[in-house]
GROMACS .gro file of C-alpha atoms in nm:
model
  477
    1MET     CA    1  -1.215   1.842  -0.404
    2PRO     CA    2  -1.128   1.620  -0.684
    3TYR     CA    3  -1.320   1.336  -0.476
    4PHE     CA    4  -1.508   1.470  -0.187
    5ASN     CA    5  -1.824   1.393  -0.368
    6ALA     CA    6  -2.057   1.360  -0.045
    7ASN     CA    7  -2.398   1.559  -0.013
    8ASN     CA    8  -2.416   1.829   0.269
    9THR     CA    9  -2.767   1.760   0.319
   10LEU     CA   10  -2.687   1.398   0.395
   11LEU     CA   11  -2.340   1.426   0.635
   12GLU     CA   12  -2.417   1.561   0.904
   13ARG     CA   13  -2.077   1.520   1.047
   14PRO     CA   14  -1.778   1.453   1.008
   15GLY     CA   15  -1.689   1.033   1.088
   16ASN     CA   16  -2.113   0.904   1.046
   17PHE     CA   17  -2.131   0.589   0.822
   18ILE     CA   18  -2.487   0.409   0.707
   19VAL     CA   19  -2.411   0.040   0.830
   20THR     CA   20  -2.730  -0.204   0.731
   21ASP     CA   21  -2.755  -0.497   0.915
   22ILE     CA   22  -2.457  -0.748   1.038
   23HIS     CA   23  -2.555  -1.161   0.926
   24ILE     CA   24  -2.287  -1.464   0.966
   25ILE     CA   25  -2.456  -1.740   0.754
   26PRO     CA   26  -2.335  -1.949   0.923
   27TYR     CA   27  -2.243  -2.363   0.735
   28HIS     CA   28  -2.499  -2.555   0.919
   29ARG     CA   29  -2.831  -2.466   1.074
   30GLU     CA   30  -2.996  -2.676   1.290
   31GLY     CA   31  -3.408  -2.723   1.155
   32GLU     CA   32  -3.313  -2.501   0.903
   33GLU     CA   33  -3.396  -2.499   0.556
   34GLY     CA   34  -3.214  -2.253   0.279
   35ILE     CA   35  -3.022  -2.010   0.337
   36TYR     CA   36  -3.005  -1.913   0.718
   37ARG     CA   37  -2.852  -1.551   0.855
   38GLN     CA   38  -2.754  -1.501   1.183
   39ILE     CA   39  -2.851  -1.094   1.265
   40ILE     CA   40  -2.555  -0.978   1.511
   41THR     CA   41  -2.585  -0.639   1.462
   42ASP     CA   42  -2.654  -0.533   1.845
   43GLN     CA   43  -2.375  -0.707   1.980
   44VAL     CA   44  -2.109  -0.593   1.768
   45LEU     CA   45  -1.947  -0.352   1.931
   46GLU     CA   46  -1.696  -0.237   1.674
   47PHE     CA   47  -1.479  -0.361   1.346
   48ASN     CA   48  -1.205  -0.234   1.133
   49ILE     CA   49  -1.169  -0.316   0.742
   50TYR     CA   50  -0.770  -0.358   0.582
   51GLU     CA   51  -0.683  -0.246   0.292
   52SER     CA   52  -0.303  -0.257   0.164
   53LEU     CA   53  -0.053  -0.294  -0.109
   54GLU     CA   54   0.143  -0.490   0.062
   55SER     CA   55  -0.155  -0.769   0.089
   56HIS     CA   56  -0.336  -0.904  -0.219
   57PHE     CA   57  -0.644  -0.914   0.075
   58LEU     CA   58  -0.877  -0.749   0.227
   59SER     CA   59  -0.916  -0.824   0.580
   60GLY     CA   60  -1.075  -0.680   0.906
   61ASP     CA   61  -1.189  -0.749   1.327
   62MET     CA   62  -1.457  -0.727   1.449
   63THR     CA   63  -1.517  -0.700   1.847
   64LEU     CA   64  -1.853  -0.891   1.938
   65ILE     CA   65  -2.056  -0.845   2.312
   66ASP     CA   66  -2.200  -1.222   2.317
   67GLY     CA   67  -2.455  -1.250   2.577
   68VAL     CA   68  -2.645  -1.548   2.394
   69ASN     CA   69  -2.415  -1.784   2.381
   70LEU     CA   70  -2.392  -1.721   1.964
   71ILE     CA   71  -2.023  -2.000   1.934
   72ASN     CA   72  -2.241  -2.264   2.019
   73MET     CA   73  -2.527  -2.104   1.902
   74ILE     CA   74  -2.441  -2.090   1.523
   75PRO     CA   75  -2.211  -2.298   1.611
   76LEU     CA   76  -1.876  -2.067   1.503
   77THR     CA   77  -1.612  -2.212   1.378
   78GLY     CA   78  -1.423  -2.036   1.146
   79PHE     CA   79  -1.559  -2.132   0.816
   80GLU     CA   80  -1.900  -1.848   0.829
   81ARG     CA   81  -1.963  -1.581   0.570
   82LEU     CA   82  -1.998  -1.282   0.672
   83GLU     CA   83  -2.270  -1.011   0.565
   84PHE     CA   84  -2.284  -0.633   0.584
   85LYS     CA   85  -2.203  -0.300   0.366
   86LEU     CA   86  -2.036   0.031   0.539
   87TYR     CA   87  -2.071   0.374   0.336
   88THR     CA   88  -2.027   0.772   0.458
   89PRO     CA   89  -2.362   0.882   0.396
   90GLY     CA   90  -2.376   1.089   0.006
   91GLU     CA   91  -2.088   0.821  -0.117
   92ASP     CA   92  -2.172   0.512  -0.370
   93ARG     CA   93  -1.821   0.465  -0.289
   94GLY     CA   94  -1.839   0.166  -0.004
   95TYR     CA   95  -1.738  -0.169   0.120
   96ASP     CA   96  -2.019  -0.403   0.006
   97PHE     CA   97  -2.028  -0.725   0.168
   98SER     CA   98  -2.331  -0.846   0.120
   99VAL     CA   99  -2.481  -1.139  -0.067
  100LEU     CA  100  -2.760  -0.968  -0.291
  101THR     CA  101  -2.531  -0.658  -0.421
  102GLY     CA  102  -2.129  -0.760  -0.367
  103HIS     CA  103  -1.883  -1.062  -0.207
  104PRO     CA  104  -1.965  -1.182   0.131
  105MET     CA  105  -1.633  -1.177   0.356
  106MET     CA  106  -1.525  -1.536   0.569
  107ILE     CA  107  -1.462  -1.558   0.903
  108THR     CA  108  -1.119  -1.735   0.941
  109GLY     CA  109  -1.085  -1.719   1.345
  110ILE     CA  110  -1.174  -1.637   1.636
  111ARG     CA  111  -0.898  -1.443   1.932
  112ASN     CA  112  -0.939  -1.252   2.269
  113LYS     CA  113  -1.200  -1.446   2.418
  114ALA     CA  114  -1.307  -1.303   2.777
  115MET     CA  115  -1.526  -1.322   3.032
  116LEU     CA  116  -1.662  -0.957   3.054
  117LYS     CA  117  -1.918  -1.140   3.365
  118ASP     CA  118  -2.171  -1.383   3.435
  119ARG     CA  119  -2.246  -1.568   3.104
  120VAL     CA  120  -2.069  -1.242   2.923
  121GLN     CA  121  -1.820  -1.302   2.663
  122SER     CA  122  -1.601  -1.089   2.416
  123TYR     CA  123  -1.468  -1.178   2.149
  124VAL     CA  124  -1.309  -1.089   1.824
  125LEU     CA  125  -1.380  -1.251   1.511
  126GLU     CA  126  -1.130  -1.161   1.200
  127PHE     CA  127  -1.227  -1.250   0.881
  128SER     CA  128  -1.068  -1.176   0.493
  129SER     CA  129  -1.211  -1.211   0.106
  130LYS     CA  130  -1.319  -1.550   0.019
  131GLU     CA  131  -1.040  -1.556  -0.163
  132ARG     CA  132  -0.753  -1.562   0.073
  133MET     CA  133  -0.924  -1.881   0.205
  134ILE     CA  134  -0.898  -2.020  -0.189
  135ASN     CA  135  -0.528  -1.882  -0.228
  136ASP     CA  136  -0.561  -2.129   0.004
  137LEU     CA  137  -0.633  -2.410  -0.155
  138THR     CA  138  -0.555  -2.398  -0.490
  139LYS     CA  139  -0.193  -2.410  -0.671
  140VAL     CA  140  -0.123  -2.240  -0.965
  141THR     CA  141   0.031  -2.579  -1.227
  142SER     CA  142  -0.095  -2.423  -1.563
  143SER     CA  143   0.122  -2.248  -1.857
  144TYR     CA  144  -0.009  -1.825  -1.972
  145THR     CA  145   0.128  -1.744  -2.393
  146GLY     CA  146   0.071  -1.428  -2.394
  147THR     CA  147   0.128  -1.010  -2.264
  148THR     CA  148   0.149  -1.072  -1.904
  149ASP     CA  149  -0.166  -0.845  -1.764
  150GLU     CA  150  -0.388  -1.144  -1.970
  151ALA     CA  151  -0.229  -1.380  -1.747
  152ILE     CA  152  -0.291  -1.219  -1.416
  153ILE     CA  153  -0.635  -1.192  -1.534
  154ASN     CA  154  -0.612  -1.531  -1.592
  155ILE     CA  155  -0.545  -1.605  -1.215
  156CYS     CA  156  -0.803  -1.450  -1.118
  157ARG     CA  157  -1.039  -1.646  -1.273
  158ASP     CA  158  -0.942  -1.957  -1.356
  159HIS     CA  159  -0.740  -2.054  -0.994
  160LEU     CA  160  -0.862  -1.819  -0.688
  161ASP     CA  161  -1.174  -1.783  -0.850
  162THR     CA  162  -1.325  -1.447  -0.862
  163LYS     CA  163  -1.649  -1.280  -0.964
  164LYS     CA  164  -1.461  -0.900  -0.863
  165ASP     CA  165  -1.363  -0.651  -1.105
  166ILE     CA  166  -0.994  -0.623  -1.194
  167LEU     CA  167  -0.893  -0.277  -1.297
  168VAL     CA  168  -0.560  -0.405  -1.487
  169GLU     CA  169  -0.258  -0.152  -1.672
  170GLU     CA  170  -0.143  -0.328  -1.996
  171THR     CA  171   0.195  -0.469  -1.945
  172LYS     CA  172   0.374  -0.426  -2.299
  173THR     CA  173   0.602  -0.807  -2.129
  174VAL     CA  174   0.484  -1.090  -2.369
  175ALA     CA  175   0.581  -1.396  -2.193
  176LYS     CA  176   0.555  -1.765  -2.217
  177TYR     CA  177   0.562  -1.861  -1.756
  178VAL     CA  178   0.484  -2.212  -1.630
  179ALA     CA  179   0.397  -2.127  -1.277
  180PRO     CA  180   0.549  -2.402  -1.054
  181ARG     CA  181   0.282  -2.546  -0.885
  182VAL     CA  182   0.262  -2.288  -0.619
  183LYS     CA  183  -0.005  -2.117  -0.509
  184PRO     CA  184  -0.218  -1.790  -0.644
  185THR     CA  185  -0.058  -1.445  -0.547
  186ARG     CA  186   0.322  -1.661  -0.527
  187ALA     CA  187   0.233  -1.724  -0.895
  188ILE     CA  188   0.137  -1.307  -0.992
  189LYS     CA  189   0.391  -1.206  -0.793
  190ASP     CA  190   0.681  -1.386  -1.016
  191ILE     CA  191   0.424  -1.218  -1.321
  192SER     CA  192   0.436  -0.840  -1.183
  193LYS     CA  193   0.846  -0.782  -1.005
  194LEU     CA  194   0.896  -0.889  -1.358
  195SER     CA  195   0.659  -0.684  -1.632
  196GLU     CA  196   0.736  -0.354  -1.778
  197SER     CA  197   0.452  -0.156  -1.734
  198LYS     CA  198   0.242  -0.067  -2.189
  199ASN     CA  199   0.293   0.348  -2.142
  200PHE     CA  200   0.605   0.296  -1.879
  201ASP     CA  201   0.966   0.297  -1.814
  202ASN     CA  202   0.992   0.081  -1.567
  203ALA     CA  203   0.855  -0.265  -1.400
  204GLY     CA  204   0.731  -0.421  -1.095
  205TYR     CA  205   0.288  -0.407  -1.078
  206SER     CA  206   0.186  -0.416  -0.734
  207PHE     CA  207  -0.201  -0.680  -0.679
  208TYR     CA  208  -0.376  -0.506  -0.465
  209GLU     CA  209  -0.766  -0.506  -0.352
  210THR     CA  210  -0.968  -0.291  -0.227
  211GLY     CA  211  -1.346  -0.203  -0.170
  212LEU     CA  212  -1.307  -0.115  -0.570
  213GLY     CA  213  -1.208  -0.492  -0.676
  214PHE     CA  214  -0.864  -0.635  -0.696
  215HIS     CA  215  -0.623  -0.436  -0.866
  216TYR     CA  216  -0.253  -0.454  -1.102
  217LYS     CA  217  -0.071  -0.161  -1.082
  218THR     CA  218   0.265   0.008  -1.148
  219TYR     CA  219   0.374   0.275  -0.911
  220GLU     CA  220   0.320   0.560  -1.148
  221SER     CA  221   0.029   0.476  -1.305
  222MET     CA  222  -0.072   0.457  -0.977
  223PHE     CA  223   0.086   0.889  -0.932
  224CYS     CA  224  -0.008   0.998  -1.337
  225ASP     CA  225  -0.245   0.876  -1.670
  226GLU     CA  226  -0.106   0.708  -1.889
  227SER     CA  227  -0.034   1.064  -2.080
  228GLY     CA  228   0.198   1.150  -1.776
  229THR     CA  229  -0.005   1.349  -1.661
  230PRO     CA  230  -0.044   1.382  -1.269
  231ARG     CA  231  -0.379   1.241  -1.136
  232PRO     CA  232  -0.554   1.510  -0.961
  233VAL     CA  233  -0.537   1.487  -0.547
  234ARG     CA  234  -0.871   1.360  -0.370
  235ALA     CA  235  -0.792   1.572  -0.070
  236GLN     CA  236  -0.617   1.824   0.063
  237TYR     CA  237  -0.538   1.649   0.450
  238SER     CA  238  -0.430   1.930   0.693
  239PRO     CA  239  -0.398   1.928   1.082
  240LYS     CA  240  -0.671   2.138   1.174
  241ILE     CA  241  -0.916   2.249   1.421
  242VAL     CA  242  -1.242   2.059   1.332
  243ALA     CA  243  -1.488   2.339   1.253
  244TYR     CA  244  -1.846   2.217   1.125
  245ARG     CA  245  -1.913   2.592   0.965
  246ASP     CA  246  -1.786   2.813   0.781
  247GLU     CA  247  -1.743   3.193   0.832
  248LYS     CA  248  -2.094   3.321   0.703
  249GLY     CA  249  -2.197   3.012   0.904
  250ASP     CA  250  -2.248   2.750   0.632
  251ARG     CA  251  -2.190   2.349   0.749
  252ASP     CA  252  -1.858   2.347   0.564
  253ILE     CA  253  -1.823   1.920   0.604
  254ILE     CA  254  -1.558   1.890   0.295
  255ASN     CA  255  -1.306   2.062   0.481
  256ALA     CA  256  -1.452   1.897   0.825
  257LEU     CA  257  -1.393   1.523   0.653
  258GLN     CA  258  -1.019   1.730   0.558
  259SER     CA  259  -0.898   1.773   0.872
  260VAL     CA  260  -0.631   1.565   1.066
  261SER     CA  261  -0.620   1.546   1.350
  262SER     CA  262  -0.297   1.352   1.409
  263PHE     CA  263   0.004   1.232   1.282
  264ASN     CA  264   0.289   1.136   1.309
  265VAL     CA  265   0.639   1.110   1.081
  266LYS     CA  266   0.659   0.690   1.103
  267SER     CA  267   1.053   0.746   0.905
  268GLN     CA  268   1.226   1.030   0.718
  269TYR     CA  269   1.542   0.873   0.601
  270ASP     CA  270   1.692   0.547   0.661
  271THR     CA  271   2.011   0.611   0.515
  272LEU     CA  272   2.185   0.245   0.592
  273ARG     CA  273   1.881   0.062   0.483
  274HIS     CA  274   1.917   0.267   0.183
  275LEU     CA  275   2.259   0.146   0.112
  276ASN     CA  276   2.162  -0.195   0.097
  277TYR     CA  277   1.900  -0.168  -0.062
  278GLY     CA  278   2.025  -0.016  -0.363
  279THR     CA  279   1.827   0.226  -0.394
  280TYR     CA  280   2.132   0.499  -0.463
  281ALA     CA  281   2.339   0.242  -0.688
  282SER     CA  282   2.306  -0.082  -0.753
  283LYS     CA  283   2.504  -0.376  -1.077
  284THR     CA  284   2.385  -0.641  -1.267
  285ILE     CA  285   2.585  -0.884  -1.398
  286THR     CA  286   2.362  -1.093  -1.653
  287HIS     CA  287   2.408  -1.462  -1.832
  288ASP     CA  288   2.349  -1.560  -2.059
  289SER     CA  289   2.335  -1.887  -2.095
  290PHE     CA  290   2.230  -2.001  -2.500
  291ASN     CA  291   2.461  -1.702  -2.677
  292LYS     CA  292   2.683  -1.758  -2.397
  293THR     CA  293   2.762  -1.409  -2.248
  294PHE     CA  294   2.769  -1.151  -1.958
  295LYS     CA  295   2.689  -0.830  -1.868
  296VAL     CA  296   2.717  -0.623  -1.725
  297GLU     CA  297   2.468  -0.278  -1.627
  298THR     CA  298   2.494  -0.024  -1.303
  299PHE     CA  299   2.169   0.162  -1.221
  300ASP     CA  300   2.249   0.509  -1.045
  301TYR     CA  301   1.979   0.703  -0.871
  302HIS     CA  302   2.009   1.055  -1.038
  303ASN     CA  303   2.073   0.948  -1.389
  304ASN     CA  304   1.761   0.767  -1.378
  305TYR     CA  305   1.535   1.022  -1.181
  306GLU     CA  306   1.446   1.239  -1.450
  307LYS     CA  307   1.367   0.895  -1.618
  308GLN     CA  308   1.061   0.826  -1.473
  309ASN     CA  309   0.699   0.978  -1.323
  310HIS     CA  310   0.684   1.072  -0.919
  311LEU     CA  311   0.479   1.223  -0.696
  312GLU     CA  312   0.544   1.531  -0.718
  313GLU     CA  313   0.670   1.757  -1.074
  314GLY     CA  314   1.004   1.848  -1.152
  315ASN     CA  315   1.310   1.610  -1.246
  316SER     CA  316   1.583   1.734  -0.944
  317ASN     CA  317   1.372   1.696  -0.674
  318GLY     CA  318   1.446   1.366  -0.575
  319VAL     CA  319   1.456   1.229  -0.213
  320VAL     CA  320   1.791   1.216  -0.228
  321PRO     CA  321   2.015   1.516  -0.215
  322PHE     CA  322   2.282   1.569  -0.535
  323PHE     CA  323   2.651   1.633  -0.359
  324ASN     CA  324   3.045   1.548  -0.342
  325PHE     CA  325   2.966   1.281  -0.091
  326ALA     CA  326   3.357   1.136  -0.074
  327LEU     CA  327   3.623   1.207  -0.375
  328GLY     CA  328   3.462   1.358  -0.652
  329LYS     CA  329   3.174   1.130  -0.576
  330THR     CA  330   2.757   1.118  -0.510
  331ILE     CA  331   2.612   0.879  -0.346
  332SER     CA  332   2.472   0.735  -0.632
  333ASP     CA  333   2.801   0.664  -0.800
  334PHE     CA  334   2.905   0.389  -0.626
  335PRO     CA  335   2.746   0.073  -0.770
  336ASP     CA  336   2.916  -0.224  -0.600
  337THR     CA  337   2.692  -0.108  -0.303
  338VAL     CA  338   2.483  -0.428  -0.389
  339VAL     CA  339   2.514  -0.671  -0.669
  340HIS     CA  340   2.322  -0.901  -0.827
  341PHE     CA  341   2.386  -1.159  -1.007
  342VAL     CA  342   2.099  -1.307  -1.318
  343SER     CA  343   1.986  -1.531  -1.541
  344ASP     CA  344   1.911  -1.358  -1.906
  345THR     CA  345   1.919  -1.680  -2.043
  346ASP     CA  346   1.727  -1.604  -2.473
  347LYS     CA  347   1.473  -1.821  -2.688
  348VAL     CA  348   1.445  -2.018  -2.348
  349HIS     CA  349   1.019  -2.034  -2.438
  350ASN     CA  350   1.156  -1.888  -2.832
  351ASP     CA  351   1.098  -1.551  -2.937
  352TYR     CA  352   0.955  -1.489  -2.496
  353ASP     CA  353   1.026  -1.276  -2.359
  354TYR     CA  354   1.203  -1.452  -2.033
  355LEU     CA  355   1.071  -1.326  -1.725
  356GLY     CA  356   1.380  -1.469  -1.533
  357ARG     CA  357   1.498  -1.104  -1.565
  358SER     CA  358   1.342  -0.796  -1.615
  359HIS     CA  359   1.577  -0.508  -1.752
  360ASN     CA  360   1.377  -0.268  -1.527
  361SER     CA  361   1.479  -0.441  -1.188
  362ASP     CA  362   1.751  -0.225  -1.019
  363LYS     CA  363   1.508   0.033  -1.150
  364ARG     CA  364   1.153  -0.143  -0.985
  365ILE     CA  365   1.383  -0.213  -0.644
  366SER     CA  366   1.564   0.084  -0.596
  367GLN     CA  367   1.147   0.278  -0.647
  368LYS     CA  368   1.005   0.077  -0.432
  369ALA     CA  369   1.267   0.226  -0.215
  370ALA     CA  370   1.242   0.549  -0.208
  371LEU     CA  371   0.833   0.546  -0.201
  372SER     CA  372   0.960   0.463   0.255
  373THR     CA  373   1.206   0.715   0.249
  374ILE     CA  374   0.879   0.999   0.377
  375VAL     CA  375   0.638   0.783   0.553
  376LEU     CA  376   0.346   0.932   0.700
  377GLU     CA  377   0.044   0.838   0.958
  378ILE     CA  378  -0.237   1.096   0.955
  379THR     CA  379  -0.614   0.968   1.239
  380VAL     CA  380  -0.861   1.129   0.936
  381PRO     CA  381  -1.258   1.107   0.947
  382GLY     CA  382  -1.379   0.790   0.801
  383PHE     CA  383  -1.444   0.788   0.457
  384THR     CA  384  -1.539   0.534   0.233
  385GLY     CA  385  -1.460   0.677  -0.092
  386ILE     CA  386  -1.060   0.724  -0.115
  387SER     CA  387  -0.837   0.374  -0.113
  388VAL     CA  388  -0.523   0.274  -0.112
  389GLY     CA  389  -0.305   0.344  -0.464
  390GLU     CA  390  -0.470   0.707  -0.484
  391VAL     CA  391  -0.323   1.067  -0.458
  392VAL     CA  392  -0.370   1.324  -0.162
  393HIS     CA  393  -0.192   1.649  -0.023
  394PHE     CA  394  -0.114   1.692   0.271
  395THR     CA  395  -0.028   1.979   0.480
  396HIS     CA  396   0.308   1.899   0.676
  397PRO     CA  397   0.319   2.162   0.970
  398SER     CA  398   0.695   2.412   0.944
  399PHE     CA  399   0.749   2.374   1.312
  400LYS     CA  400   0.927   2.697   1.251
  401GLU     CA  401   0.852   3.050   1.421
  402LEU     CA  402   0.654   3.287   1.263
  403LYS     CA  403   0.896   3.589   1.137
  404ASN     CA  404   0.552   3.792   0.992
  405SER     CA  405   0.226   3.648   0.924
  406ALA     CA  406   0.296   3.680   0.553
  407ASP     CA  407   0.544   3.374   0.617
  408LYS     CA  408   0.388   3.006   0.513
  409ASP     CA  409   0.384   2.748   0.859
  410ASN     CA  410   0.443   2.481   0.565
  411ASP     CA  411   0.697   2.248   0.552
  412PRO     CA  412   0.820   2.252   0.223
  413TYR     CA  413   1.003   1.921   0.156
  414LEU     CA  414   0.730   1.723   0.373
  415THR     CA  415   0.368   1.887   0.244
  416GLY     CA  416   0.295   1.825  -0.093
  417ARG     CA  417   0.196   1.484  -0.309
  418TYR     CA  418   0.178   1.174  -0.104
  419LEU     CA  419   0.044   0.790  -0.205
  420ILE     CA  420  -0.143   0.637  -0.002
  421THR     CA  421  -0.041   0.243   0.048
  422ASN     CA  422  -0.219   0.148   0.346
  423ILE     CA  423  -0.588   0.225   0.553
  424LYS     CA  424  -0.771   0.110   0.840
  425HIS     CA  425  -1.073   0.141   0.868
  426MET     CA  426  -1.222   0.135   1.235
  427VAL     CA  427  -1.593   0.191   1.293
  428ASN     CA  428  -1.735   0.267   1.681
  429LEU     CA  429  -2.112   0.030   1.662
  430LYS     CA  430  -2.210   0.132   1.992
  431MET     CA  431  -2.012   0.450   2.235
  432THR     CA  432  -1.826   0.766   1.992
  433LYS     CA  433  -2.054   0.533   1.731
  434ASP     CA  434  -1.858   0.746   1.492
  435HIS     CA  435  -1.639   0.627   1.218
  436GLN     CA  436  -1.291   0.756   1.176
  437MET     CA  437  -0.889   0.627   0.940
  438ILE     CA  438  -0.550   0.598   1.045
  439VAL     CA  439  -0.384   0.598   0.695
  440GLU     CA  440  -0.034   0.599   0.565
  441LEU     CA  441   0.090   0.827   0.297
  442VAL     CA  442   0.439   0.763   0.102
  443LYS     CA  443   0.627   1.004  -0.094
  444ASP     CA  444   0.904   0.987  -0.310
  445SER     CA  445   0.990   1.322  -0.469
  446PHE     CA  446   0.921   1.673  -0.315
  447ASN     CA  447   0.809   2.025  -0.340
  448GLU     CA  448   1.128   2.111  -0.409
  449PRO     CA  449   1.497   2.029  -0.482
  450LEU     CA  450   1.678   1.952  -0.204
  451PRO     CA  451   1.993   2.136  -0.169
  452GLU     CA  452   2.363   2.084  -0.446
  453ASP     CA  453   2.688   2.158  -0.341
  454ASN     CA  454   3.005   1.993  -0.524
  455ILE     CA  455   3.271   2.038  -0.219
  456ASP     CA  456   3.460   1.764  -0.111
  457LEU     CA  457   3.292   1.784   0.325
  458PHE     CA  458   3.376   1.473   0.389
  459THR     CA  459   3.739   1.396   0.212
  460GLY     CA  460   4.010   1.537   0.475
  461GLN     CA  461   3.760   1.692   0.778
  462GLU     CA  462   3.855   1.442   1.059
  463ASN     CA  463   4.117   1.367   1.277
  464GLU     CA  464   4.381   1.078   1.047
  465LYS     CA  465   4.620   1.080   1.310
  466GLY     CA  466   4.463   0.692   1.479
  467LEU     CA  467   4.716   0.430   1.517
  468SER     CA  468   4.693   0.118   1.571
  469TYR     CA  469   4.844  -0.093   1.926
  470SER     CA  470   4.884  -0.457   2.040
  471GLN     CA  471   4.668  -0.529   2.290
  472TYR     CA  472   4.897  -0.712   2.482
  473ASN     CA  473   5.132  -0.390   2.418
  474LEU     CA  474   4.905  -0.224   2.586
  475ASP     CA  475   4.902  -0.519   2.873
  476LYS     CA  476   5.235  -0.459   2.921
  477ALA     CA  477   5.237  -0.101   2.962
   0.00000   0.00000   0.00000
């Protein structure tokens, strides 16, 4: 498979992992000179690492069984650094939280402290990227001129003080932005939601962190490369019985790594939510104070679908069916469902783009909301060579009775390409001694189009003889 480069001679079974010694680096140590490292590997029961497209920073938690009173011995105060590495055997990608070759995490809190028995306690350490703490300490008051992707890099380097890699999709938006004394992530959010891609006709960027570093990308660049060619899937996940060996008796670790032990469809359509978000249709009224003009623009999901790249190929494979909803109109023919009032004032910063308004803002809102139409959660063997923002394939069973062996046992709509939006790595060091992942997947399109129909099955199809009554007249009757 495209992303599974794990060496079969090193990976003995799904769930194998490599964790280096886990150290706490305190801010102070009585009687010690230089950097002091307190090894805590023996006390760690398990730990989790979280990645998310909606969270700007990596985070995690670690459960300790403490029989030596580490809390007071170090002492733990919520200002210590946490140092360790996590890798899947045979895989280059992973999490390097070491001082020498990576970037240590910061311990930010302790919770769920409890006594297990005499002089033995358990508690959970919470940790996150160093940049998460710096973000709360810093305010951005600078002005930035040029492409907005350059501004993002400058904010990361100058205000988040990150030394990590930054993977950027170039923007075509050339603007002047003056940060009004806000946190770095707020400045990044303000710039991101109105920046337009250099290669795609869209707006809105995601800023997130993985084990590879920070990313600044649009959804379409996650789906495909700059030519519009779909990116290869990073895994072929499917529910199946885990088999470590193939039909010849040889070890088949790659197949076992892609087995889904359980899955849950968290969301499959939410019409009312999409109506209120403007997924199907919306209207934007803009006011230009400089030229003293008003402009009205409407957004139609079906008309705009083929103008964007999606997870699945095809011009009519969207998650919104095309049919006669009422009175000869489709569900995307009601732009007054959501109305936006925005300023599009020209010459605010001479000839630079005005960041107060993107000409694709309606499309951005609809695209993000459409991605939450189908939301799946799967539990799979842990693998550090996969990250949020990447595409995988998931085979969803059909749950229908098979009439013959030639029938496909796949759901034609829920099977296909998905985008990873959340990963929870769960590493157990003591009991099961394995690495599992809970992965959240989303989808904005289907393998095959939904049925179309131009017959109005709604108008006049219900009882039209309803009457109005006075409550007091009813009381007197």
